[in-house]
Short mmCIF file of C-alpha atoms (C1' of nucleotides) in Angstrom, two decimals:
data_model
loop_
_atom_site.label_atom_id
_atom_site.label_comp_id
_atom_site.label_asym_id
_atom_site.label_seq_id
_atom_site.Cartn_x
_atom_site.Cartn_y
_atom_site.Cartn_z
CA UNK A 1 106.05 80.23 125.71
CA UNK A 2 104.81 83.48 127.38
CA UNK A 3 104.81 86.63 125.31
CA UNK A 4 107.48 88.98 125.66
CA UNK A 5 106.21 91.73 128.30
CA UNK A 6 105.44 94.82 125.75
CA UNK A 7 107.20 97.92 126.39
CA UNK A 8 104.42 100.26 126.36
CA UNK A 9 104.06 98.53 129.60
CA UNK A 10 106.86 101.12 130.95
CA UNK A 11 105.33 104.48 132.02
CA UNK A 12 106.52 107.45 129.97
CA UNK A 13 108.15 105.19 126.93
CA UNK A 14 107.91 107.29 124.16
CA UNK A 15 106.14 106.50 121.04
CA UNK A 16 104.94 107.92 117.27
CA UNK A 17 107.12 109.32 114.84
CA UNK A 18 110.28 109.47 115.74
CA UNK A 19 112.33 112.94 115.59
CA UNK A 20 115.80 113.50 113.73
CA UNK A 21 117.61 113.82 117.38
CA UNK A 22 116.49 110.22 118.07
CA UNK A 23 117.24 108.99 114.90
CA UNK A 24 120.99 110.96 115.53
CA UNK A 25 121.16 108.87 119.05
CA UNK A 26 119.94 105.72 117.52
CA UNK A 27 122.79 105.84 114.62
CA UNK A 28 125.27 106.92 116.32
CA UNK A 29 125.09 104.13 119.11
CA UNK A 30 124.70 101.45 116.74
CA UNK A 31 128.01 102.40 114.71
CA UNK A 32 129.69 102.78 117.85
CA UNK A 33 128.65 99.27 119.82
CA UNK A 34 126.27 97.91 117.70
CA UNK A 35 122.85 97.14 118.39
CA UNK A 36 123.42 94.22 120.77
CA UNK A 37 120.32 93.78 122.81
CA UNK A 38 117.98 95.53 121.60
CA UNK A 39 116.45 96.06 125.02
CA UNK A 40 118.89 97.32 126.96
CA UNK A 41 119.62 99.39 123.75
CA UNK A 42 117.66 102.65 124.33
CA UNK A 43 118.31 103.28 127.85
CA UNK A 44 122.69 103.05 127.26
CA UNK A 45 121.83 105.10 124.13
CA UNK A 46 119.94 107.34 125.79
CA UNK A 47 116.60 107.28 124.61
CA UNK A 48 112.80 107.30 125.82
CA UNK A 49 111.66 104.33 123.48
CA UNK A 50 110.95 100.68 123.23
CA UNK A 51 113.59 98.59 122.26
CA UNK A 52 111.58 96.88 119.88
CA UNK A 53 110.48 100.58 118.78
CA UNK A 54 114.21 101.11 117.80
CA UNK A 55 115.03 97.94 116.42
CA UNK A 56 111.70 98.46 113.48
CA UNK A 57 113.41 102.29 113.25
CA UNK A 58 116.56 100.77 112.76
CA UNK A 59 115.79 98.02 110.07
CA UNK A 60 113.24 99.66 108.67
CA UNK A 61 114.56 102.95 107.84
CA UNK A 62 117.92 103.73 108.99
CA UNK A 63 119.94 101.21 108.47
CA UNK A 64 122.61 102.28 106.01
CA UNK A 65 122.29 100.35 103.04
CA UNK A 66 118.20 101.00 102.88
CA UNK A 67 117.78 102.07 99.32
CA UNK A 68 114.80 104.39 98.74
CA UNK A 69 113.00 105.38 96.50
CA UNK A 70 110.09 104.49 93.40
CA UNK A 71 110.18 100.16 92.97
CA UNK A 72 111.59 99.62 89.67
CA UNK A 73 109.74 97.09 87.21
CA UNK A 74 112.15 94.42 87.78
CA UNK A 75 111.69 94.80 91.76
CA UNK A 76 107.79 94.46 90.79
CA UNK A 77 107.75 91.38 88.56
CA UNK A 78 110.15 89.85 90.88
CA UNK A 79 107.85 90.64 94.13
CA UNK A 80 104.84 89.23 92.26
CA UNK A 81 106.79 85.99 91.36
CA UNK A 82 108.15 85.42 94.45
CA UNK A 83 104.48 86.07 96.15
CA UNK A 84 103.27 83.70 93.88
CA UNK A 85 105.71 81.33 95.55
CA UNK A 86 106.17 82.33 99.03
CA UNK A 87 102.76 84.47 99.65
CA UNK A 88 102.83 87.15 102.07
CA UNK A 89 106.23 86.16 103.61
CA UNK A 90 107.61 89.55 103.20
CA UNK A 91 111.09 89.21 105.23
CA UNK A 92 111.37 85.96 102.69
CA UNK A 93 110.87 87.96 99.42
CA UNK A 94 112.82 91.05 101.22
CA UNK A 95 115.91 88.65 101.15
CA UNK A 96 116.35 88.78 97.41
CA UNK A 97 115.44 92.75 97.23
CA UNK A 98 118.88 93.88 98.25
CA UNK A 99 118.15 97.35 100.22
CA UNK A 100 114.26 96.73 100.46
CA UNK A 101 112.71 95.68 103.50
CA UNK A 102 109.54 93.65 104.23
CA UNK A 103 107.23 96.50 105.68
CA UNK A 104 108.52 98.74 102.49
CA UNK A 105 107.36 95.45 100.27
CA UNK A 106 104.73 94.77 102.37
CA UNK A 107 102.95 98.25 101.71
CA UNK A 108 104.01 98.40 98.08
CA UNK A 109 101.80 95.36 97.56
CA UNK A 110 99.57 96.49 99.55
CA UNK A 111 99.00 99.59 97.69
CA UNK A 112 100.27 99.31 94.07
CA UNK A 113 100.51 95.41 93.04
CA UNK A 114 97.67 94.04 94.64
CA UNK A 115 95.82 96.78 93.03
CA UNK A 116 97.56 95.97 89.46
CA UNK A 117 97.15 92.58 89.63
CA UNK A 118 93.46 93.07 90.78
CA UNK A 119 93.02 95.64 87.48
CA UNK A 120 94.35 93.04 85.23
CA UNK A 121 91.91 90.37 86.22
CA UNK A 122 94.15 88.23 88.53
CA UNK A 123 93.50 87.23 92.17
CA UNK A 124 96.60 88.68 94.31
CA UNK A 125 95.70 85.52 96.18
CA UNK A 126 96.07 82.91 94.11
CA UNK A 127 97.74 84.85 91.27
CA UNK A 128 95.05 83.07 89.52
CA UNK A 129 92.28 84.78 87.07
CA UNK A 130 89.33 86.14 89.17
CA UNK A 131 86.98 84.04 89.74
CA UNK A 132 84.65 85.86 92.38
CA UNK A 133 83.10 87.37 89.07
CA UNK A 134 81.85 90.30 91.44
CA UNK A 135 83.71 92.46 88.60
CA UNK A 136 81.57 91.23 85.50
CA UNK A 137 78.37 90.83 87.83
CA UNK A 138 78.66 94.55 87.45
CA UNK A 139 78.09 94.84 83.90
CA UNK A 140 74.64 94.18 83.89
CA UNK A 141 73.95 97.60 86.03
CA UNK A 142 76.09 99.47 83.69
CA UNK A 143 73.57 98.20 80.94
CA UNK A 144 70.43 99.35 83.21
CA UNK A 145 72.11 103.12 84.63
CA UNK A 146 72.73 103.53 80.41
CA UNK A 147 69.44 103.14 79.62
CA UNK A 148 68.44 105.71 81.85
CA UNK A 149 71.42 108.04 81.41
CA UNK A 150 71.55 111.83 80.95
CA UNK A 151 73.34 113.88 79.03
CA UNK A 152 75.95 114.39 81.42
CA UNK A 153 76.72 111.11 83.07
CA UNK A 154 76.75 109.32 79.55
CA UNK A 155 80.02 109.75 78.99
CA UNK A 156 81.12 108.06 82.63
CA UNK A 157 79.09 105.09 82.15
CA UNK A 158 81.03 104.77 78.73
CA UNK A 159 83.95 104.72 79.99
CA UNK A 160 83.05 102.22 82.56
CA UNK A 161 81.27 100.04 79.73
CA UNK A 162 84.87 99.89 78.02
CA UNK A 163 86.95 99.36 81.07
CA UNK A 164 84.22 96.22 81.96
CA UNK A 165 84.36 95.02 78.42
CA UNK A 166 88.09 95.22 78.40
CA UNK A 167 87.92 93.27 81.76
CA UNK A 168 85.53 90.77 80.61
CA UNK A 169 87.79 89.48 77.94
CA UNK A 170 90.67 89.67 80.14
CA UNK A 171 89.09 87.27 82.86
CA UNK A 172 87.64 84.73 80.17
CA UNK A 173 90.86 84.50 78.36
CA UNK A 174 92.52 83.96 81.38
CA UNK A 175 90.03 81.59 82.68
CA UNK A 176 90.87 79.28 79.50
CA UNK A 177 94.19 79.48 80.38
CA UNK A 178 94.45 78.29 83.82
CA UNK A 179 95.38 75.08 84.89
CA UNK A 180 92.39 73.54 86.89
CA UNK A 181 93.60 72.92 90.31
CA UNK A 182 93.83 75.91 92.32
CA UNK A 183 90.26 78.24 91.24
CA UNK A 184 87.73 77.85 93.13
CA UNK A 185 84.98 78.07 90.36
CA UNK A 186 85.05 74.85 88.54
CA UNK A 187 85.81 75.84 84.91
CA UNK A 188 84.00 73.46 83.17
CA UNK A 189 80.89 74.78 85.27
CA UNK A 190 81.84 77.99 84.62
CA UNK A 191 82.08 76.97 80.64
CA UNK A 192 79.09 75.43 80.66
CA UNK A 193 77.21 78.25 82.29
CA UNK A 194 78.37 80.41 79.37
CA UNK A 195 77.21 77.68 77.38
CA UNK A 196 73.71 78.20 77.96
CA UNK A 197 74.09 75.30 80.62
CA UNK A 198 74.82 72.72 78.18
CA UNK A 199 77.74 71.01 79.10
CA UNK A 200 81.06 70.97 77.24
CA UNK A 201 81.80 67.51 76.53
CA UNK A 202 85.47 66.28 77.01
CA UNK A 203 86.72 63.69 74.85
CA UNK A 204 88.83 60.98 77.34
CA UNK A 205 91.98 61.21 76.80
CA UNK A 206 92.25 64.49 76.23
CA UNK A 207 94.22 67.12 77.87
CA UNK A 208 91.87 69.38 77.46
CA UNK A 209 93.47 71.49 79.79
CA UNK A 210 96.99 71.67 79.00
CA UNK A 211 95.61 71.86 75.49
CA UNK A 212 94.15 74.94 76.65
CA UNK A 213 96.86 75.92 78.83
CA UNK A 214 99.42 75.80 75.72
CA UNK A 215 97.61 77.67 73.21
CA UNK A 216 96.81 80.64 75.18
CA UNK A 217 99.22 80.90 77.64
CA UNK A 218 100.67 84.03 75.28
CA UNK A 219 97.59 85.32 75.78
CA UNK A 220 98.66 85.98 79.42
CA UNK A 221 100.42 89.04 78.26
CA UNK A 222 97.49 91.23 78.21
CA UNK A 223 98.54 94.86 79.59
CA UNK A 224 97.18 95.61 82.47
CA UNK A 225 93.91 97.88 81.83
CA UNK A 226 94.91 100.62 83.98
CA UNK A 227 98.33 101.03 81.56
CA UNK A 228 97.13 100.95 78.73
CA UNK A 229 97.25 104.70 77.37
CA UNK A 230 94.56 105.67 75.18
CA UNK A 231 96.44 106.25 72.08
CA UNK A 232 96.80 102.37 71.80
CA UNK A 233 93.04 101.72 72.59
CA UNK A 234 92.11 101.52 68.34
CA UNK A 235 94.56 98.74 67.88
CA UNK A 236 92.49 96.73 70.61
CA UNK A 237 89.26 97.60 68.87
CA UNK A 238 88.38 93.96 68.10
CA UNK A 239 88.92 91.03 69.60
CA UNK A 240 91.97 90.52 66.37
CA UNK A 241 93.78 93.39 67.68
CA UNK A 242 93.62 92.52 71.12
CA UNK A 243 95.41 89.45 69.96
CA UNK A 244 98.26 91.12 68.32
CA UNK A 245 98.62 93.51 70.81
CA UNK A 246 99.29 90.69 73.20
CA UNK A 247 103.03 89.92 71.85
CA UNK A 248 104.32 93.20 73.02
CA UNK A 249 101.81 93.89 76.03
CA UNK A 250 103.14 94.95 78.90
CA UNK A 251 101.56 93.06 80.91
CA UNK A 252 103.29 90.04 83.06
CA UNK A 253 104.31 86.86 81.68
CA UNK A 254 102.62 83.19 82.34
CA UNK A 255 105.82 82.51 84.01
CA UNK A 256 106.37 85.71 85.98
CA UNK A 257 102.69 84.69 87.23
CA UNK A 258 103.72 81.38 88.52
CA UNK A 259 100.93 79.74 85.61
CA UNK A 260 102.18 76.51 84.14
CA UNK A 261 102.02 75.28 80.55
CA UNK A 262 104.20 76.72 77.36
CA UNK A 263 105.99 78.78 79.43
CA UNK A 264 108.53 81.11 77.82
CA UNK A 265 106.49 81.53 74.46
CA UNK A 266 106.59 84.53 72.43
CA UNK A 267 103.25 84.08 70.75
CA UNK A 268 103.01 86.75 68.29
CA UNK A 269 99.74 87.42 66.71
CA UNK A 270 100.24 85.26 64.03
CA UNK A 271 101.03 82.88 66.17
CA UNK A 272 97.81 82.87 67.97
CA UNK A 273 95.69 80.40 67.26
CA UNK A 274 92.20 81.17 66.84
CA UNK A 275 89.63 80.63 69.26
CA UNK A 276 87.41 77.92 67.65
CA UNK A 277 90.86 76.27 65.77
CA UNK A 278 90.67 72.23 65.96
CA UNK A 279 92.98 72.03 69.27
CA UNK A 280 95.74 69.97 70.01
CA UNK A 281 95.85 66.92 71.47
CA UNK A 282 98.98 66.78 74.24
CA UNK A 283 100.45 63.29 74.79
CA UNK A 284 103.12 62.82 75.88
CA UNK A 285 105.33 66.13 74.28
CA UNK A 286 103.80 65.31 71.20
CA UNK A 287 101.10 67.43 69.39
CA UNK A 288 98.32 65.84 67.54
CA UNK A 289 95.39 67.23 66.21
CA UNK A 290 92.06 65.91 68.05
CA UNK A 291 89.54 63.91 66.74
CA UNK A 292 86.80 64.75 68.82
CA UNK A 293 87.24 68.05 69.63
CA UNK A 294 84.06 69.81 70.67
CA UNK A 295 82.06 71.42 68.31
CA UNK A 296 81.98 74.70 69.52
CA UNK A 297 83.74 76.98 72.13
CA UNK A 298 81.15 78.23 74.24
CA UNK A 299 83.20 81.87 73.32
CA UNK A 300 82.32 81.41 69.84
CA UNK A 301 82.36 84.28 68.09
CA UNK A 302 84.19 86.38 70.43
CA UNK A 303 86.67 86.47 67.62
CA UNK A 304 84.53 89.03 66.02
CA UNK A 305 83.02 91.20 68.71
CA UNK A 306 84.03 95.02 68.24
CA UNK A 307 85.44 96.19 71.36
CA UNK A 308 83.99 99.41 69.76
CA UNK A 309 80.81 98.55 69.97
CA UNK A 310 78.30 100.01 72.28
CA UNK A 311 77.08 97.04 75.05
CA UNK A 312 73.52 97.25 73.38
CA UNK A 313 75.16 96.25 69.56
CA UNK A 314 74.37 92.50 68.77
CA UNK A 315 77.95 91.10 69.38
CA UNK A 316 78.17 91.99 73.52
CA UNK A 317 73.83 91.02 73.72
CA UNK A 318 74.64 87.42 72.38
CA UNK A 319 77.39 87.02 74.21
CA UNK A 320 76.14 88.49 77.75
CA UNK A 321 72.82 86.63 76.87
CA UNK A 322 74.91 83.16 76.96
CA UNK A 323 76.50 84.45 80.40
CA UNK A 324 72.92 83.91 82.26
CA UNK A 325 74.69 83.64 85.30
CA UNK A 326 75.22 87.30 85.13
CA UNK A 327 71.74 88.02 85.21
CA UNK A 328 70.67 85.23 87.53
CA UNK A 329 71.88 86.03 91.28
CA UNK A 330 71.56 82.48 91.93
CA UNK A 331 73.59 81.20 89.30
CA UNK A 332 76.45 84.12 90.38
CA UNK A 333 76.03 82.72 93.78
CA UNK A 334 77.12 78.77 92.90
CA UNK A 335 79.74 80.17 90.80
CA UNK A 336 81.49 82.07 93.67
"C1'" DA B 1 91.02 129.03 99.80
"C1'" DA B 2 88.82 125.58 102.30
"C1'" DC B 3 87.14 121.21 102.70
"C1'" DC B 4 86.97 116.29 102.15
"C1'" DG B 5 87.97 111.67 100.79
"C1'" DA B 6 91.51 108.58 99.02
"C1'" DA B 7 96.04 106.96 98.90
"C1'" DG B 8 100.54 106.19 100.80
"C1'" DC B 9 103.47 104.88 104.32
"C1'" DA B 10 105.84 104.84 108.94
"C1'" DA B 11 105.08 102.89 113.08
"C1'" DC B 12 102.80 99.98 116.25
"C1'" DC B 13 100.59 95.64 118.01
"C1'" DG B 14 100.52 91.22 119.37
"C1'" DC B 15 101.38 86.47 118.04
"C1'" DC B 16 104.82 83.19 117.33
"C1'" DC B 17 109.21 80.64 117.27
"C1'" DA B 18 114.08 79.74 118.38
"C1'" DC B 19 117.24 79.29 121.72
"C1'" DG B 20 119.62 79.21 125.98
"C1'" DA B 21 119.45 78.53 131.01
"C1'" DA C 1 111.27 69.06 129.73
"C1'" DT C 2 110.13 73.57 131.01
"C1'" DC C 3 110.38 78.37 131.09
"C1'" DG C 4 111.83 83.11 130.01
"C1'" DT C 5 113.67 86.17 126.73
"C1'" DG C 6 114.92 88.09 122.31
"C1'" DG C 7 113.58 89.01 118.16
"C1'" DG C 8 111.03 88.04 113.68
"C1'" DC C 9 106.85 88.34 111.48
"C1'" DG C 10 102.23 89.64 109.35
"C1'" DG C 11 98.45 92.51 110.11
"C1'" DT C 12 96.64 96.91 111.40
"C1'" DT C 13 96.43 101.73 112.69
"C1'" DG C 14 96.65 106.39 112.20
"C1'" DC C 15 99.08 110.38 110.48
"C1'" DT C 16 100.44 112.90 106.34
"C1'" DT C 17 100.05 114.06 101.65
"C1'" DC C 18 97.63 114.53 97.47
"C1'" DG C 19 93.99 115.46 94.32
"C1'" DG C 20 89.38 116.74 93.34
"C1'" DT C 21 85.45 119.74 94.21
#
DNA sequence: AACCGAAGCAACCGCCCACGA
DNA sequence: ATCGTGGGCGGTTGCTTCGGT
């Protein structure tokens, strides 16, 4: 199969931006014949361009039922479920966007989602939590730049500090909600890293992991950090308000995000079970409480840390203490 | 007002596949 | 079965606009 000769082969074929005469020539050609073939196409309509120029000109941009303009949220959540699905086949997920067309799709992801999804912790990948952890390696230079901060810079590195804390809890609650096959950091590694590198022991038999995936999958509603205004920051002051600010967050749903588990759930705050709760035992569509559930969640006490709280405060030391992978650049490396 | 870097987006590039001769 | 062509596709480039200094 050889490749098609490229126009640009042809001396003096125009190219760049194309000017509202072409555009006029272009148009008005195709409403009178029709695009045909799109090679002989510019030279009958009398223009100086590629016929695969003015076939990209034509479906990209001029063709007549092209709607324009911002992407509304329902065009978003439905290009980030169908990516989940179809990845980056953008003439695929263009098909049920009536009016948008791959490259428009292709560089809103590129620019806005991917960027989103990125904020809120998830891999635009995978459209699976992060797990390259190069986002929470980070933390432990915000610690060292704030002990040495001025006057001036102390309030940047604050704000940092609360956008990685807010991102921290993001990725771990997501990370106990994920199903186990697709991440590439083994979460039971990655648990018993936090752990203090005593492993979590699973009781056979259990599900540990649909357990898991149930109970939190609300929890997937976190807003993403880059919407959430300020004014609503106090209600997600503690880890308690981050929970009940998860029933209305705007964030996407576990279905929307392709994760499996109780999709559909509106788990309200109350709803929420707490961290440390005796789990659930899922067999067979039937929930039983667990026998040997283990004895603690190597989160424990996350329940209770202050989202207030400067990084130094007690709360964030014990917990970033149990993380030693953060310190350890080995340990980050057999994570990744 | 001028400069500069980042972001956004239209357009291009080149690989690939389907299809007809 | 082979080959040439048309056209679709994803990735990339580079120009324009915007926002900060």
């Amino acid at each position: 199969m050889g490749r098609s000769p490229c126009c640009d082969q042809d001396a003096g074929v125009k190219k760049g931006p194309w000017t509202p005469e072409e555009d006029k020539l272009l148009v008005d050609y195709i409403k009178d014949n029709g695009h045909g073939s799109w090679r002989r196409l510019p030279k009958l309509a009398g223009l100086n361009r590629c016929g695969k120029s003015c076939r990209l000109r034509w479906t990209n941009y001029l063709r007549p039922d092209i709607k324009r303009g911002r992407f509304t949220d329902e065009e978003e959540k439905l290009i980030i479920h169908l990516h989940s699905i179809l990845g980056n086949k953008w003439s695929s997920i263009a098909t049920k966007l009536p009016g948008r067309t791959d490259n428009e799709i292709k560089n809103y992801w590129n620019t806005h989602l991917r960027k989103k999804l990125l904020s809120m912790g998830i891999d635009p990948v995978t459209h699976r939590p992060r797990t390259d952890l190069n986002l929470l390696a980070g933390i432990p230079n915000l610690l060292a730049a704030a002990q040495t901060a001025t006057c001036w810079d102390i309030n940047a590195l604050r704000l940092q500090a609360d956008a990685a804390k807010y991102q921290l809890l993001q990725g771990l609650l997501r990370a106990l909600a994920t199903p186990p096959a697709a991440p590439s950091v083994d979460l039971m590694a990655l648990l018993a890293a936090t752990n203090g590198g005593v492993s979590v022991s699973q009781p056979a038999g259990v599900d540990q992991q649909g357990t898991r995936s149930a109970q939190y999958d609300g929890l997937l509603n976190l807003p993403a950090l880059t919407s959430v205004p300020a004014a609503t920051v106090p209600a997600m002051s503690s880890f308690s308000g981050l929970l009940s600010s998860f029933g209305a967050g705007d964030g996407l749903s576990s279905t929307e995000l392709g994760h499996s588990g109780a999709s559909g759930s509106n788990m309200t705050a109350a709803m929420a079970p707490p961290l440390v709760a005796a789990k659930e035992c899922n067999d067979g569509g039937t929930s039983t409480p667990c026998e040997d559930t283990p004895a603690s969640s190597p989160f424990e006490g996350l329940e209770n840390l202050n989202l207030d709280d400067e990084f130094s405060s007690d709360s964030w030391k014990d917990l970033l203490e149990q993380m030693s992978w953060l310190n350890n650049p080995n340990d980050q490396q057999q994570l990744m």
